[in-house]
């Protein structure tokens, strides 16, 4: 063993020890969070890690940035073999990889080529960030770190290319090695043995330094992105955190601090790349609200890094405490107790273990000191942030979890969310979010059109779940009537629940009142089971998503369809003859509902229905399908005020109006309300109609059948 090898052993073992300690520390922080099983569906998770993680599927949704990142990512995967060989050389001069033969030739060729790709990609990344100044990359506090990382990557790759060039020039390269770019550079660059040693050490030290810097930087995602993708939901994350109200030892409900998150949320914090893709598509952020999804995740990670060491210190103290009562008190503190909640003994332990500065850190509030409550209430839960995130971070469940604590633990509301207590009171009293509505009037919209309730006749083909808007909102009632007309036209044997139908709980659940949502859910399931309902169709995507994705957790398993899906099914079965309908020439700008499209991946059925109508031309807007822009009503925002920035529905409506369409088509009563208000605000109500897809179909059929007015016109 040479002196070089001896020095390398010391450096290498020290670097490995430091990295192992950092990795252990990060792993321990995750153990303080709430447990959650993310080890199901292993085959599907591996496929997802392959497509999203290794093949970078979501990165390429932004082609210009995606190509740069893919070049660097795949380049580093290829260069792992070269890095491993450099480490082997450091351990012993006789260790190398040329025994792989032709595979070694392929590896060295790819190494040379990807060195060039990465050099070009890092220069392009620096250009985008510091010359073009792409808006989403201009995060305060990231400028210096990003430059350091990109320059370090550039230096790692350049040093590798130059040390390989020196090998070729000196004639000391291994057999089977094929280095096309190094061979081109070798006659030009006067590199000697000293240059080789300098570049070799430079390459090794930079790799070890970079690896040990990762756990303390935003580039920790280099290590955690693949695990984070593996543990993310197989499909779009539709569900929010559950709350176990039956747990006898439950001290808090919702998320007040990092201990209340699941470990996956803390892993999300480790994995955030600060790329800003989530922020660039967030409807609240893009209309001037305080919400920045990226900053939410960064704040969670910052809190984890500040409080994590305190939790470790307290746990170690508890493990070594001699008295059982002191150990018990310390473990109670590990559950995230605040100073005002501590018993006398717990306070004694708290003051014994921590310094004044550490106690101040402990007592900071996640919501308040790190995250503004206004940011949480600005969220429409549209899910655009999660759709765009290249590493599958789950922003919305984290936000709703913090809302749960604000509502159920603190009854804390902002100026914009101040109306929610009234909404909860209405839901508790009459099972409808609006005040002044009688529960007995739920079926009033159906009077005179021959619709039976399940109580009158429980034999049915399908249950029509009308929803609160369709039952009470004057504009949405016409959607319910239009859809009912179409089902009657197709000969569908359907029923409604009438006064037995309650709100699904969506407004309560998405705004954080999980207790009320659970109550409504269980009440509805009891009613549905009493009538042995198995197939449900609804005009509301919020009801659709809740019945389909939330109710199974409570034992309510049904075949749930959105009315556009059901209508398309009727057409395919030949029961509804839309092809016989006729309309005057109409241009339609179609708006995708977030809870039908993004949450449930249904984009085609509404479009197929519209395209079946002769004389109707469908115009897609730029932000459509899985890139669609929210109307602003989701996440309970339908029942809140909006005073800050531009109104989300105005922004969306302006885009739809820019198509020049004479009709805006929607598939959601909430979207209908928001877009109608947007059209009025733009002073376009005389020129542009806002209709549900079913209203357009009913309008065509009723005019064809008997020349009468459509339900929408009625």
XYZ file of C-alpha atoms in Angstrom:
714
model
C 0.000 0.000 0.000
C 1.362 3.403 -1.003
C 1.296 6.637 0.995
C -1.444 7.790 -1.365
C -3.566 4.766 -0.461
C -2.964 5.239 3.253
C -4.033 8.890 3.133
C -7.044 7.953 1.037
C -8.118 5.310 3.571
C -8.077 7.951 6.318
C -10.017 10.469 4.245
C -12.479 7.885 2.959
C -13.251 6.317 6.339
C -13.688 9.760 7.904
C -16.095 10.770 5.124
C -18.063 7.527 5.441
C -18.315 7.966 9.222
C -19.556 11.539 8.926
C -22.097 10.582 6.264
C -23.326 7.595 8.261
C -23.857 9.837 11.278
C -25.806 12.362 9.181
C -27.955 9.635 7.612
C -28.650 8.101 11.030
C -29.717 11.495 12.366
C -32.162 12.049 9.498
C -33.568 8.555 9.946
C -34.140 9.190 13.656
C -36.112 12.355 12.935
C -38.530 10.316 10.799
C -39.116 7.947 13.716
C -40.540 10.774 15.823
C -43.341 11.285 13.263
C -46.620 9.388 13.075
C -46.281 5.822 11.726
C -47.955 4.985 8.439
C -47.858 1.866 6.287
C -46.367 2.679 2.907
C -45.111 -0.816 2.112
C -48.215 -2.107 0.332
C -48.438 -2.688 -3.444
C -44.694 -3.218 -3.765
C -44.804 -4.128 -7.471
C -46.772 -0.962 -8.315
C -44.449 1.115 -6.161
C -41.414 -0.249 -7.980
C -43.031 0.570 -11.340
C -43.737 4.092 -10.122
C -40.151 4.516 -8.945
C -38.986 3.371 -12.371
C -41.222 5.691 -14.410
C -41.305 8.799 -12.196
C -37.971 8.387 -10.435
C -35.522 6.768 -12.835
C -37.154 7.663 -16.148
C -37.954 11.186 -14.886
C -41.498 11.182 -16.338
C -42.732 14.228 -14.426
C -39.484 16.171 -14.794
C -40.071 16.210 -18.550
C -43.450 17.964 -18.175
C -41.292 21.095 -18.439
C -39.158 20.115 -21.457
C -36.513 22.849 -21.278
C -35.711 22.304 -17.607
C -36.410 18.575 -17.873
C -33.791 17.887 -20.530
C -31.164 19.679 -18.437
C -32.065 17.737 -15.307
C -32.317 14.389 -17.100
C -28.846 14.932 -18.590
C -27.386 15.568 -15.144
C -29.381 12.798 -13.431
C -28.623 10.082 -15.963
C -25.092 11.355 -16.286
C -24.504 10.853 -12.586
C -25.977 7.345 -12.740
C -23.545 6.475 -15.525
C -20.656 8.135 -13.674
C -21.267 6.013 -10.579
C -19.103 3.307 -12.162
C -16.277 5.790 -12.737
C -16.602 7.113 -9.180
C -16.566 3.560 -7.818
C -13.399 2.824 -9.802
C -11.711 5.956 -8.457
C -12.549 4.841 -4.908
C -11.181 1.348 -5.628
C -7.959 2.869 -6.939
C -7.675 4.800 -3.728
C -8.159 1.683 -1.616
C -5.534 -0.291 -3.540
C -3.678 0.459 -6.804
C -4.479 -3.005 -8.192
C -8.247 -2.551 -7.903
C -10.114 -1.505 -11.051
C -13.077 -2.594 -13.197
C -11.546 -3.529 -16.534
C -12.185 -7.190 -15.732
C -15.690 -6.458 -16.981
C -14.279 -6.548 -20.515
C -16.703 -5.222 -23.180
C -18.973 -3.845 -20.464
C -16.027 -1.775 -19.248
C -15.565 -0.445 -22.769
C -19.223 0.581 -22.881
C -18.951 2.142 -19.426
C -15.908 4.243 -20.345
C -17.478 5.401 -23.615
C -20.659 6.485 -21.789
C -18.606 8.118 -19.046
C -16.803 10.300 -21.563
C -19.991 11.250 -23.386
C -21.967 12.012 -20.242
C -19.121 14.107 -18.882
C -19.642 16.349 -21.897
C -23.447 16.272 -21.491
C -23.245 17.239 -17.818
C -20.791 20.061 -18.468
C -23.177 21.517 -21.063
C -26.208 20.899 -18.787
C -24.661 22.657 -15.772
C -23.777 25.660 -17.901
C -27.368 25.718 -19.209
C -28.717 25.435 -15.656
C -26.546 28.343 -14.501
C -27.731 30.358 -17.523
C -31.427 29.698 -16.733
C -30.999 30.598 -13.073
C -28.696 33.625 -13.227
C -29.011 35.078 -16.745
C -32.538 34.187 -17.883
C -33.640 34.392 -14.242
C -36.557 31.966 -14.571
C -39.057 33.257 -12.037
C -39.725 30.038 -10.140
C -35.984 29.558 -9.571
C -35.502 32.912 -7.864
C -36.048 31.725 -4.303
C -34.538 33.982 -1.677
C -31.732 32.177 0.135
C -31.104 29.657 -2.663
C -28.940 31.739 -4.986
C -25.579 31.018 -3.373
C -26.299 27.364 -2.544
C -27.540 26.646 -6.064
C -24.419 28.190 -7.542
C -22.179 26.180 -5.199
C -23.917 22.930 -6.118
C -23.855 23.537 -9.868
C -20.214 24.642 -9.830
C -19.303 21.604 -7.705
C -21.048 19.280 -10.178
C -19.202 21.012 -12.994
C -15.893 20.573 -11.155
C -16.533 16.890 -10.332
C -17.258 16.053 -13.952
C -14.485 18.223 -15.391
C -11.885 16.727 -13.024
C -12.994 13.225 -14.066
C -12.710 14.089 -17.751
C -9.259 15.622 -17.217
C -7.895 12.749 -15.128
C -9.046 10.330 -17.827
C -7.412 12.573 -20.433
C -4.194 12.343 -18.444
C -4.494 8.531 -18.396
C -4.732 8.475 -22.178
C -1.858 10.934 -22.666
C 0.430 9.067 -20.255
C -0.480 5.688 -21.744
C -1.484 4.332 -18.324
C -5.116 3.640 -19.090
C -6.539 0.198 -18.417
C -7.167 -2.424 -21.056
C -10.686 -2.377 -22.550
C -10.953 1.364 -21.808
C -12.380 3.428 -24.697
C -12.486 7.181 -24.083
C -13.383 9.099 -27.264
C -13.460 12.629 -25.828
C -10.393 12.122 -23.612
C -8.559 10.763 -26.661
C -9.401 13.936 -28.581
C -8.183 16.128 -25.719
C -5.015 14.154 -24.906
C -2.874 15.479 -27.792
C -3.953 19.038 -27.007
C -3.609 19.252 -23.218
C -0.068 18.903 -21.761
C -1.055 16.777 -18.768
C 1.653 14.912 -16.864
C 1.637 12.537 -13.888
C 1.410 15.439 -11.438
C -1.672 16.743 -13.250
C -3.194 13.253 -13.065
C -2.692 13.121 -9.286
C -4.095 16.626 -8.828
C -7.234 15.849 -10.823
C -7.623 12.426 -9.176
C -7.529 13.923 -5.668
C -9.701 16.805 -6.786
C -12.303 14.353 -8.112
C -12.262 12.181 -4.986
C -12.351 15.031 -2.465
C -15.148 16.798 -4.329
C -17.255 13.601 -4.431
C -16.776 12.922 -0.711
C -17.372 16.566 0.207
C -20.456 16.759 -2.016
C -21.886 13.563 -0.532
C -21.443 14.866 3.012
C -22.874 18.260 2.114
C -26.101 16.751 0.763
C -27.746 15.980 4.157
C -27.442 19.652 5.073
C -28.673 21.163 1.816
C -31.684 21.344 -0.446
C -29.897 18.823 -2.647
C -30.637 16.107 -0.120
C -33.185 15.075 -2.746
C -30.304 13.438 -4.621
C -30.472 10.743 -1.932
C -34.175 10.786 -1.025
C -36.059 11.373 -4.285
C -36.228 7.712 -5.319
C -37.420 6.533 -1.871
C -39.918 9.406 -1.750
C -41.381 8.427 -5.122
C -41.466 4.786 -4.043
C -43.444 5.604 -0.891
C -45.820 8.081 -2.550
C -49.413 7.046 -3.390
C -49.691 4.831 -6.453
C -52.437 7.061 -7.818
C -53.048 10.771 -7.298
C -53.171 11.448 -3.511
C -56.932 11.850 -3.118
C -57.236 11.218 0.603
C -56.348 13.452 3.499
C -54.976 12.420 6.920
C -57.355 10.326 8.978
C -58.049 11.134 12.615
C -58.658 8.331 15.106
C -61.207 9.822 17.483
C -61.543 6.527 19.324
C -57.913 6.455 20.479
C -57.918 6.770 24.261
C -54.433 8.280 24.389
C -55.066 10.860 21.653
C -53.824 14.182 22.982
C -54.257 16.217 19.826
C -56.216 16.079 16.578
C -54.673 17.219 13.335
C -51.140 18.532 12.894
C -49.691 21.048 15.341
C -46.013 20.133 14.976
C -43.721 17.715 13.172
C -44.576 14.815 15.520
C -48.149 14.900 14.204
C -47.195 14.494 10.548
C -46.669 11.050 9.085
C -43.031 10.132 8.491
C -43.710 10.435 4.747
C -44.459 14.157 5.140
C -41.093 14.692 6.839
C -39.482 12.703 4.014
C -41.258 15.092 1.616
C -39.442 17.895 3.418
C -36.093 16.180 2.921
C -36.898 15.642 -0.754
C -38.122 19.078 -1.842
C -35.847 20.312 -4.628
C -36.972 23.963 -4.284
C -37.661 23.849 -8.037
C -40.831 25.926 -7.683
C -42.940 23.921 -10.124
C -45.654 23.610 -7.481
C -45.670 27.343 -6.861
C -45.790 28.197 -10.559
C -49.115 26.357 -10.993
C -50.753 27.159 -7.643
C -53.923 29.195 -8.325
C -53.684 30.962 -4.968
C -50.052 31.947 -5.477
C -50.579 32.950 -9.095
C -53.352 35.338 -8.064
C -51.350 37.097 -5.369
C -52.193 35.112 -2.229
C -49.666 34.413 0.513
C -49.738 30.667 -0.136
C -46.570 29.224 -1.645
C -46.705 25.387 -1.694
C -42.936 25.191 -1.948
C -42.506 27.319 1.161
C -44.959 25.104 3.060
C -42.722 22.072 2.505
C -39.542 24.065 3.135
C -41.013 25.328 6.413
C -41.885 21.785 7.510
C -38.306 20.718 6.782
C -36.846 23.749 8.573
C -38.929 22.944 11.643
C -37.810 19.308 11.451
C -34.154 20.313 11.340
C -34.583 22.692 14.284
C -36.724 20.507 16.535
C -35.286 17.131 15.522
C -32.078 17.534 17.588
C -34.188 18.467 20.630
C -36.316 15.345 20.241
C -33.164 13.222 20.009
C -31.736 14.857 23.105
C -34.962 14.345 25.048
C -35.265 10.709 23.953
C -31.685 9.974 25.015
C -32.358 11.640 28.368
C -35.504 9.562 28.837
C -33.658 6.343 28.009
C -31.067 7.098 30.687
C -33.338 8.526 33.388
C -33.202 6.517 36.619
C -36.751 7.202 37.787
C -39.749 5.725 35.969
C -41.883 8.827 36.535
C -39.220 10.997 34.897
C -38.981 8.629 31.929
C -42.772 8.714 31.558
C -42.825 12.519 31.743
C -40.088 12.794 29.114
C -41.926 10.444 26.779
C -45.083 12.496 27.153
C -43.086 15.518 26.029
C -41.902 13.572 22.987
C -45.523 13.621 21.783
C -45.175 17.356 21.171
C -46.624 18.918 24.289
C -46.504 22.668 24.440
C -45.340 24.563 27.520
C -48.867 25.535 28.577
C -49.971 21.884 28.454
C -47.207 20.424 30.615
C -47.733 19.012 34.084
C -45.463 20.189 36.863
C -43.232 17.127 36.533
C -43.106 17.445 32.741
C -42.100 21.092 33.093
C -39.343 20.086 35.509
C -37.991 17.598 32.959
C -38.356 20.166 30.193
C -36.337 22.756 32.084
C -33.739 20.188 33.142
C -33.063 18.815 29.672
C -33.094 22.005 27.606
C -31.322 25.330 27.718
C -33.209 28.616 27.447
C -32.458 28.772 23.710
C -33.605 25.189 23.165
C -36.806 25.782 25.115
C -37.522 28.782 22.907
C -37.105 26.612 19.798
C -39.379 23.932 21.275
C -42.140 26.430 21.997
C -42.251 27.861 18.493
C -45.495 27.203 16.596
C -45.361 25.463 13.236
C -48.437 27.440 12.175
C -47.650 31.004 13.135
C -43.857 31.046 13.412
C -43.040 29.012 10.300
C -46.245 28.961 8.246
C -48.810 31.758 8.092
C -52.358 30.538 8.789
C -53.510 32.715 5.886
C -51.426 30.508 3.589
C -53.214 27.366 4.752
C -56.678 28.874 4.291
C -55.805 30.186 0.803
C -55.417 26.630 -0.525
C -58.151 25.415 -2.895
C -56.891 21.802 -2.574
C -56.881 21.666 -6.381
C -53.820 19.401 -6.341
C -51.951 21.190 -9.129
C -48.891 21.365 -6.851
C -48.858 17.575 -6.423
C -49.512 17.013 -10.125
C -46.427 19.002 -11.087
C -44.041 17.945 -8.320
C -41.327 15.826 -9.969
C -40.671 13.872 -6.743
C -44.318 13.271 -5.703
C -44.463 15.499 -2.633
C -47.929 15.564 -1.015
C -48.673 19.212 -0.243
C -52.460 19.081 0.167
C -52.608 16.376 2.875
C -50.050 18.361 4.876
C -52.070 21.560 4.513
C -55.370 19.913 5.467
C -53.670 18.219 8.426
C -52.652 21.624 9.757
C -56.168 22.932 9.095
C -57.510 20.089 11.249
C -55.509 21.284 14.241
C -56.548 24.906 13.697
C -60.234 23.924 13.586
C -60.544 21.053 16.046
C -57.882 22.029 18.592
C -57.835 25.803 18.510
C -61.008 26.975 16.722
C -58.698 29.445 15.005
C -59.802 31.190 11.820
C -58.526 34.075 9.726
C -60.559 36.966 8.344
C -61.217 35.080 5.100
C -62.154 31.798 6.807
C -64.234 33.445 9.547
C -67.517 32.195 8.029
C -66.608 28.524 8.462
C -68.059 28.181 11.990
C -71.421 29.168 10.478
C -70.953 26.544 7.770
C -70.249 23.901 10.410
C -73.309 24.986 12.384
C -75.481 24.698 9.277
C -74.095 21.237 8.533
C -74.767 20.098 12.087
C -78.297 21.475 12.077
C -79.593 20.863 8.548
C -76.809 18.852 6.845
C -76.303 21.630 4.298
C -73.516 24.247 4.321
C -75.754 27.238 3.635
C -77.942 28.884 6.248
C -81.685 29.383 5.948
C -82.198 26.042 4.197
C -84.685 23.502 5.516
C -83.578 19.879 5.378
C -87.111 18.895 4.429
C -86.781 20.918 1.207
C -83.988 18.801 -0.283
C -86.279 17.298 -2.902
C -88.168 20.495 -3.724
C -86.184 20.892 -6.965
C -87.768 17.659 -8.291
C -91.395 18.599 -7.770
C -93.563 18.062 -10.812
C -91.088 16.059 -12.906
C -91.961 12.544 -11.754
C -88.969 11.546 -9.662
C -89.382 8.968 -6.888
C -87.451 8.797 -3.637
C -85.872 5.619 -2.318
C -88.334 5.700 0.561
C -91.205 5.485 -1.929
C -89.651 2.662 -3.949
C -86.207 1.270 -3.068
C -85.932 -0.850 -6.232
C -83.629 1.085 -8.539
C -81.014 0.830 -11.219
C -79.030 3.730 -9.840
C -79.263 6.288 -7.044
C -79.022 9.917 -8.115
C -77.007 11.709 -5.406
C -78.090 15.296 -5.968
C -75.784 17.037 -3.498
C -76.319 20.248 -1.569
C -75.844 22.584 -4.533
C -78.205 20.654 -6.783
C -80.809 20.558 -4.021
C -80.704 24.183 -2.858
C -78.753 26.479 -5.182
C -81.139 27.973 -7.744
C -78.613 27.802 -10.583
C -77.502 24.247 -9.733
C -81.104 23.022 -9.551
C -81.313 23.405 -13.315
C -78.319 21.048 -13.635
C -80.118 18.476 -11.514
C -83.265 18.863 -13.619
C -81.302 18.626 -16.869
C -79.576 15.446 -15.802
C -82.835 13.935 -14.519
C -84.465 14.765 -17.867
C -81.682 12.947 -19.713
C -82.004 9.864 -17.510
C -85.758 9.825 -18.015
C -85.227 10.205 -21.757
C -82.909 7.161 -21.659
C -85.333 5.118 -19.585
C -83.110 4.892 -16.504
C -84.859 3.629 -13.372
C -83.363 5.965 -10.756
C -84.258 7.254 -7.310
C -83.176 10.089 -5.052
C -82.873 10.129 -1.256
C -84.646 13.447 -0.879
C -84.741 14.563 2.743
C -82.684 11.515 3.753
C -79.668 12.789 1.849
C -77.089 14.758 3.865
C -73.996 16.649 2.788
C -71.225 14.151 2.008
C -68.952 16.021 4.403
C -66.568 17.376 1.775
C -66.718 21.039 2.936
C -66.046 19.984 6.536
C -63.329 17.468 5.654
C -61.345 19.749 3.332
C -61.487 22.651 5.783
C -60.262 20.550 8.691
C -63.393 19.621 10.633
C -62.839 15.886 10.372
C -65.086 15.111 13.326
C -68.112 16.675 11.614
C -67.191 15.069 8.295
C -66.995 11.647 9.959
C -70.422 12.141 11.498
C -72.014 13.043 8.162
C -70.204 10.178 6.435
C -71.458 7.556 8.876
C -74.993 8.955 8.714
C -75.032 8.754 4.925
C -73.578 5.253 4.865
C -76.323 4.059 7.212
C -78.938 5.478 4.839
C -77.306 3.976 1.744
C -76.989 0.570 3.384
C -80.631 0.666 4.456
C -81.674 0.886 0.805
C -78.966 -1.532 -0.357
C -77.567 1.078 -2.743
C -74.672 -0.149 -4.859
C -74.506 2.290 -7.789
C -74.496 6.060 -7.312
C -74.364 8.848 -9.874
C -73.877 12.500 -8.978
C -73.593 15.859 -10.729
C -71.027 17.179 -8.225
C -67.330 16.196 -8.534
C -66.846 16.978 -4.836
C -69.577 14.506 -3.890
C -68.206 12.087 -6.480
C -64.683 12.194 -5.064
C -65.891 11.909 -1.467
C -68.264 9.021 -2.088
C -65.760 7.191 -4.265
C -62.511 7.757 -2.373
C -63.328 8.765 1.213
C -66.324 6.586 2.062
C -64.561 3.203 1.588
C -62.420 4.015 4.646
C -65.655 4.011 6.648
C -67.074 0.859 5.113
C -69.072 2.565 2.358
C -68.127 0.752 -0.846
C -70.149 1.772 -3.887
C -69.812 2.031 -7.627
C -69.778 5.811 -7.996
C -70.043 7.645 -11.307
C -69.995 11.275 -12.299
C -72.981 12.241 -14.409
C -70.825 12.830 -17.496
C -69.445 9.286 -17.188
C -72.932 7.884 -16.754
C -74.282 9.803 -19.733
C -71.418 8.614 -21.910
C -72.173 5.062 -20.791
C -75.814 5.512 -21.778
C -74.728 6.676 -25.239
C -72.396 3.700 -25.651
C -75.258 1.380 -24.649
C -77.521 3.019 -27.226
C -80.007 4.174 -24.577
C -79.370 7.878 -25.139
C -79.346 9.043 -28.743
C -77.391 12.295 -28.584
C -76.439 11.925 -32.214
C -80.054 12.827 -33.082
C -79.804 16.176 -31.316
C -79.308 19.423 -33.140
C -78.004 22.797 -32.026
C -77.362 26.046 -33.764
C -73.634 26.684 -34.285
C -72.135 26.956 -30.793
C -68.523 27.370 -29.709
C -67.770 26.006 -26.245
C -64.769 26.624 -23.994
C -64.608 23.635 -21.669
C -63.403 23.930 -18.053
C -61.991 20.885 -16.228
C -63.105 20.452 -12.641
C -60.143 19.642 -10.367
C -62.004 16.964 -8.429
C -63.193 15.177 -11.561
C -60.062 15.650 -13.642
C -56.948 15.865 -11.528
C -58.261 13.863 -8.565
C -60.003 11.143 -10.572
C -58.325 11.338 -13.975
C -61.565 11.834 -15.897
C -61.004 14.201 -18.790
C -62.466 12.328 -21.729
C -66.115 11.612 -20.842
C -67.258 15.279 -20.720
C -65.404 16.065 -23.949
C -66.803 12.991 -25.670
C -70.329 14.069 -24.747
C -69.825 17.554 -26.114
C -68.223 16.286 -29.299
C -71.271 14.055 -29.913
C -73.474 17.090 -30.375
C -73.641 18.249 -34.023
C -73.059 21.954 -34.461
C -71.041 22.268 -31.286
C -67.325 23.124 -31.488
C -65.249 22.433 -28.334
C -62.369 24.805 -27.658
C -59.679 23.670 -25.209
C -57.811 26.372 -23.338
C -54.070 26.267 -22.694
C -54.491 25.299 -19.039
C -56.639 22.223 -19.480
C -56.772 18.533 -18.598
C -54.088 17.706 -16.013
C -52.709 21.224 -16.375
C -56.125 22.764 -15.719
C -56.538 25.843 -13.544
C -58.871 25.808 -10.543
C -62.095 27.841 -10.446
C -61.275 28.816 -6.855
C -64.093 26.992 -5.014
C -62.342 23.827 -3.793
C -60.990 23.157 -0.326
C -63.931 24.969 1.242
C -63.032 28.223 -0.521
C -66.621 28.258 -1.833
C -67.637 29.253 1.696
C -64.860 31.760 2.422
C -64.175 35.358 1.534
C -61.458 36.338 -0.952
C -59.932 39.738 -0.290
C -56.243 39.291 -1.187
C -54.963 39.615 -4.745
C -56.946 38.805 -7.869
C -59.893 36.474 -7.474
C -59.055 33.006 -8.727
C -62.335 32.651 -10.617
C -61.723 35.958 -12.418
C -58.315 34.730 -13.569
C -59.750 31.466 -14.845
C -62.786 33.056 -16.490
C -60.605 35.569 -18.319
C -58.693 32.689 -19.911
C -61.908 30.959 -20.974
C -63.352 34.167 -22.406
C -60.162 34.775 -24.393
C -61.078 31.806 -26.612
C -63.956 33.826 -28.027
C -66.406 31.021 -27.226
C -70.079 31.874 -26.836
C -70.580 29.213 -24.149
C -68.465 28.063 -21.214
C -69.134 24.429 -20.306
C -68.492 23.027 -16.839
C -69.181 19.764 -15.042
C -69.461 20.992 -11.443
C -72.031 23.167 -9.632
C -69.290 24.969 -7.704
C -67.372 25.686 -10.910
C -70.640 26.869 -12.404
C -71.093 29.424 -9.628
C -67.514 30.692 -9.822
C -67.407 30.948 -13.605
C -70.833 32.623 -13.768
C -69.608 35.233 -11.298
C -66.456 35.631 -13.380
C -68.429 36.226 -16.567
C -70.571 38.831 -14.803
C -67.480 40.543 -13.387
C -66.066 40.730 -16.921
C -69.354 42.255 -18.121
C -69.817 39.411 -20.621
C -73.067 37.914 -19.307
C -75.016 39.119 -22.354
C -72.586 37.447 -24.767
C -71.481 34.276 -22.997
C -73.549 31.569 -21.296
C -72.177 29.276 -18.601
C -73.778 25.806 -18.786
C -73.198 22.339 -17.427
C -72.427 19.644 -19.985
C -75.723 17.943 -19.157
C -77.624 21.188 -19.779
C -76.170 21.434 -23.269
C -77.243 17.869 -24.003
C -80.696 18.331 -22.488
C -81.091 21.545 -24.439
C -80.354 19.746 -27.685
C -82.651 16.817 -26.961
C -85.638 18.790 -25.686
C -85.507 21.149 -28.640
C -85.267 18.235 -31.027
C -88.053 16.309 -29.284
C -90.725 18.909 -28.789
C -89.349 22.349 -29.396
C -89.756 23.231 -25.707
C -87.382 25.257 -23.605
C -84.432 23.460 -22.068
C -84.069 22.943 -18.325
C -81.298 25.531 -18.336
C -83.632 28.108 -19.845
C -86.424 27.164 -17.488
